CSV table of C-alpha atoms in Angstrom, one decimal:
chain,number,residue,atom,x,y,z
G,1062,MET,CA,-46.8,-0.9,34.2
G,1063,GLN,CA,-43.8,0.9,35.1
G,1064,VAL,CA,-40.6,0.8,33.0
G,1065,GLU,CA,-37.6,0.0,35.1
G,1066,GLU,CA,-34.6,2.2,34.7
G,1067,ARG,CA,-31.6,0.2,33.5
G,1068,ARG,CA,-28.3,1.2,34.9
G,1069,ARG,CA,-24.9,0.0,34.0
G,1070,PRO,CA,-23.6,-2.6,36.5
G,1071,GLN,CA,-20.9,-1.4,38.8
G,1072,LYS,CA,-18.6,-4.1,37.4
G,1073,LYS,CA,-18.4,-2.2,34.1
G,1074,LYS,CA,-17.0,0.9,35.9
G,1075,LYS,CA,-14.6,-1.3,37.9
G,1076,LYS,CA,-13.2,-2.9,34.7
G,1077,THR,CA,-12.7,0.5,33.3
G,1078,ARG,CA,-10.8,1.6,36.4
G,1079,GLU,CA,-8.8,-1.7,36.3
G,1080,GLY,CA,-8.1,-1.2,32.6
G,1081,ARG,CA,-6.7,2.3,33.3
G,1082,ALA,CA,-4.6,1.1,36.2
G,1083,LEU,CA,-3.3,-1.7,34.1
G,1084,LYS,CA,-2.4,0.8,31.3
G,1085,LEU,CA,-0.6,3.0,33.8
G,1086,ARG,CA,1.3,0.1,35.2
G,1087,MET,CA,2.3,-1.0,31.7
G,1088,GLU,CA,3.6,2.5,30.9
G,1089,GLU,CA,5.6,2.4,34.1
G,1090,VAL,CA,7.1,-1.0,33.4
G,1091,THR,CA,8.8,-0.1,30.1
G,1092,PHE,CA,12.3,1.0,29.2
G,1093,ASP,CA,13.2,4.7,29.5
G,1094,PRO,CA,13.0,6.3,26.0
G,1095,ALA,CA,16.0,8.4,26.9
G,1096,LEU,CA,18.1,5.3,27.5
G,1097,ILE,CA,17.0,3.7,24.2
G,1098,GLN,CA,17.7,6.9,22.4
G,1099,ALA,CA,21.2,7.0,23.9
G,1100,ILE,CA,21.8,3.4,22.8
G,1101,PHE,CA,20.6,4.2,19.3
G,1102,LYS,CA,22.8,7.3,19.1
G,1103,HIS,CA,25.8,5.3,20.2
G,1104,ILE,CA,25.2,2.7,17.5
G,1105,TRP,CA,24.6,5.3,14.9
G,1106,THR,CA,27.8,7.1,15.8
G,1107,ARG,CA,29.8,3.9,15.7
G,1108,ARG,CA,28.4,2.9,12.4
G,1109,ALA,CA,29.1,6.3,10.9
G,1110,LEU,CA,32.7,6.1,12.1
G,1111,GLU,CA,33.1,2.6,10.6
G,1112,ARG,CA,31.6,3.9,7.3
G,1113,GLU,CA,34.0,6.8,7.3
G,1114,LYS,CA,36.9,4.5,8.0
G,1115,ASN,CA,36.0,2.2,5.2
G,1116,GLU,CA,35.3,4.9,2.6
G,1117,GLY,CA,38.3,7.0,3.5
G,1118,ASN,CA,38.3,10.6,4.6
G,1119,ASP,CA,38.5,12.3,1.2
G,1120,GLY,CA,34.9,13.5,1.2
G,1121,THR,CA,34.6,13.7,-2.6
G,1122,ASP,CA,31.9,11.1,-2.7
G,1123,CYS,CA,29.5,12.8,-0.2
G,1124,GLU,CA,25.9,13.3,-1.3
G,1125,GLN,CA,24.4,16.7,-1.1
G,1126,VAL,CA,21.2,16.2,0.9
G,1127,GLY,CA,19.9,19.7,1.4
G,1128,THR,CA,21.3,23.2,1.4
G,1129,GLY,CA,24.6,23.2,3.2
G,1130,THR,CA,24.3,19.7,4.6
G,1131,LEU,CA,26.3,16.7,3.6
G,1132,LYS,CA,25.0,13.2,4.2
G,1133,LYS,CA,28.0,12.3,6.2
G,1134,THR,CA,27.7,15.2,8.6
G,1135,ARG,CA,23.9,15.1,9.0
G,1136,THR,CA,22.9,13.9,12.5
G,1137,THR,CA,20.4,11.0,12.9
G,1138,SER,CA,17.5,11.4,15.2
G,1139,ALA,CA,14.4,9.4,16.3
G,1140,ASN,CA,10.9,10.5,16.6
G,1141,SER,CA,9.4,10.3,20.1
G,1142,ASN,CA,6.7,7.9,19.0
G,1143,ALA,CA,9.4,5.7,17.4
G,1144,LEU,CA,11.3,5.6,20.6
G,1145,LYS,CA,8.2,4.6,22.6
G,1146,LEU,CA,7.4,1.9,20.1
G,1147,SER,CA,11.1,0.6,20.3
G,1148,CYS,CA,10.8,0.6,24.1
G,1149,GLU,CA,7.6,-1.4,24.0
G,1150,LEU,CA,9.0,-3.9,21.4
G,1151,LEU,CA,12.1,-4.4,23.5
G,1152,ARG,CA,10.0,-5.0,26.6
G,1153,ILE,CA,7.8,-7.6,24.8
G,1154,PHE,CA,10.9,-9.3,23.3
G,1155,ILE,CA,12.6,-9.6,26.7
G,1156,THR,CA,9.4,-10.7,28.4
G,1157,GLU,CA,8.9,-13.4,25.8
G,1158,ALA,CA,12.5,-14.6,26.2
G,1159,VAL,CA,12.2,-14.8,30.0
G,1160,GLN,CA,8.9,-16.8,29.7
G,1161,ARG,CA,10.3,-19.3,27.2
G,1162,SER,CA,13.4,-19.7,29.2
G,1163,ALA,CA,11.3,-20.3,32.4
G,1164,MET,CA,9.4,-23.0,30.6
G,1165,ILE,CA,12.6,-24.8,29.6
G,1166,ALA,CA,14.0,-24.4,33.2
G,1167,GLU,CA,10.8,-25.7,34.7
G,1168,ALA,CA,10.8,-28.7,32.3
G,1169,GLU,CA,14.3,-29.5,33.5
G,1170,GLY,CA,13.4,-29.1,37.1
G,1171,ALA,CA,15.7,-26.1,37.7
G,1172,GLY,CA,14.7,-23.4,40.1
G,1173,LYS,CA,16.5,-20.6,38.3
G,1174,ILE,CA,16.8,-19.5,34.7
G,1175,GLU,CA,20.4,-19.9,33.5
G,1176,GLY,CA,22.3,-18.9,30.4
G,1177,THR,CA,21.9,-22.3,28.9
G,1178,HIS,CA,18.1,-22.0,29.0
G,1179,LEU,CA,18.3,-18.7,27.1
G,1180,GLU,CA,20.7,-20.1,24.6
G,1181,ARG,CA,18.3,-22.9,23.8
G,1182,ILE,CA,15.3,-20.6,23.1
G,1183,LEU,CA,17.2,-17.8,21.4
G,1184,PRO,CA,17.3,-19.1,17.8
G,1185,GLN,CA,13.6,-19.8,17.6
G,1186,LEU,CA,12.8,-16.5,19.4
G,1187,LEU,CA,14.8,-14.5,16.9
G,1188,LEU,CA,13.0,-16.3,14.0
G,1189,ASP,CA,9.6,-15.6,15.6
G,1190,PHE,CA,10.4,-11.9,16.0
């Protein structure tokens, strides 16, 4: 009696290739981390200016964080992994918003998603996220 050699089916390899291709496509279809970092920097700068304006410019209440750095003058930065995660979260959030808006538009018989559809799903979407 001969023992048959068992080989992996070709479908398994195909799924692996498809999985890699899907992963590559998903990486391509996300937001640019440099753009998200620029948006974050803009918001951080604006908030720092607002804080400075509200606290006054005397500088007597600044915290000493490290040697030679004050908390007010320290720059804020983001880790590259945090930027990638923020891009992915933003992509998922927008995808979900479009899908929910499309469901509302389809239920109404509209061919396009309009601002009113987005306005209707936004409160629940923000609660869900």
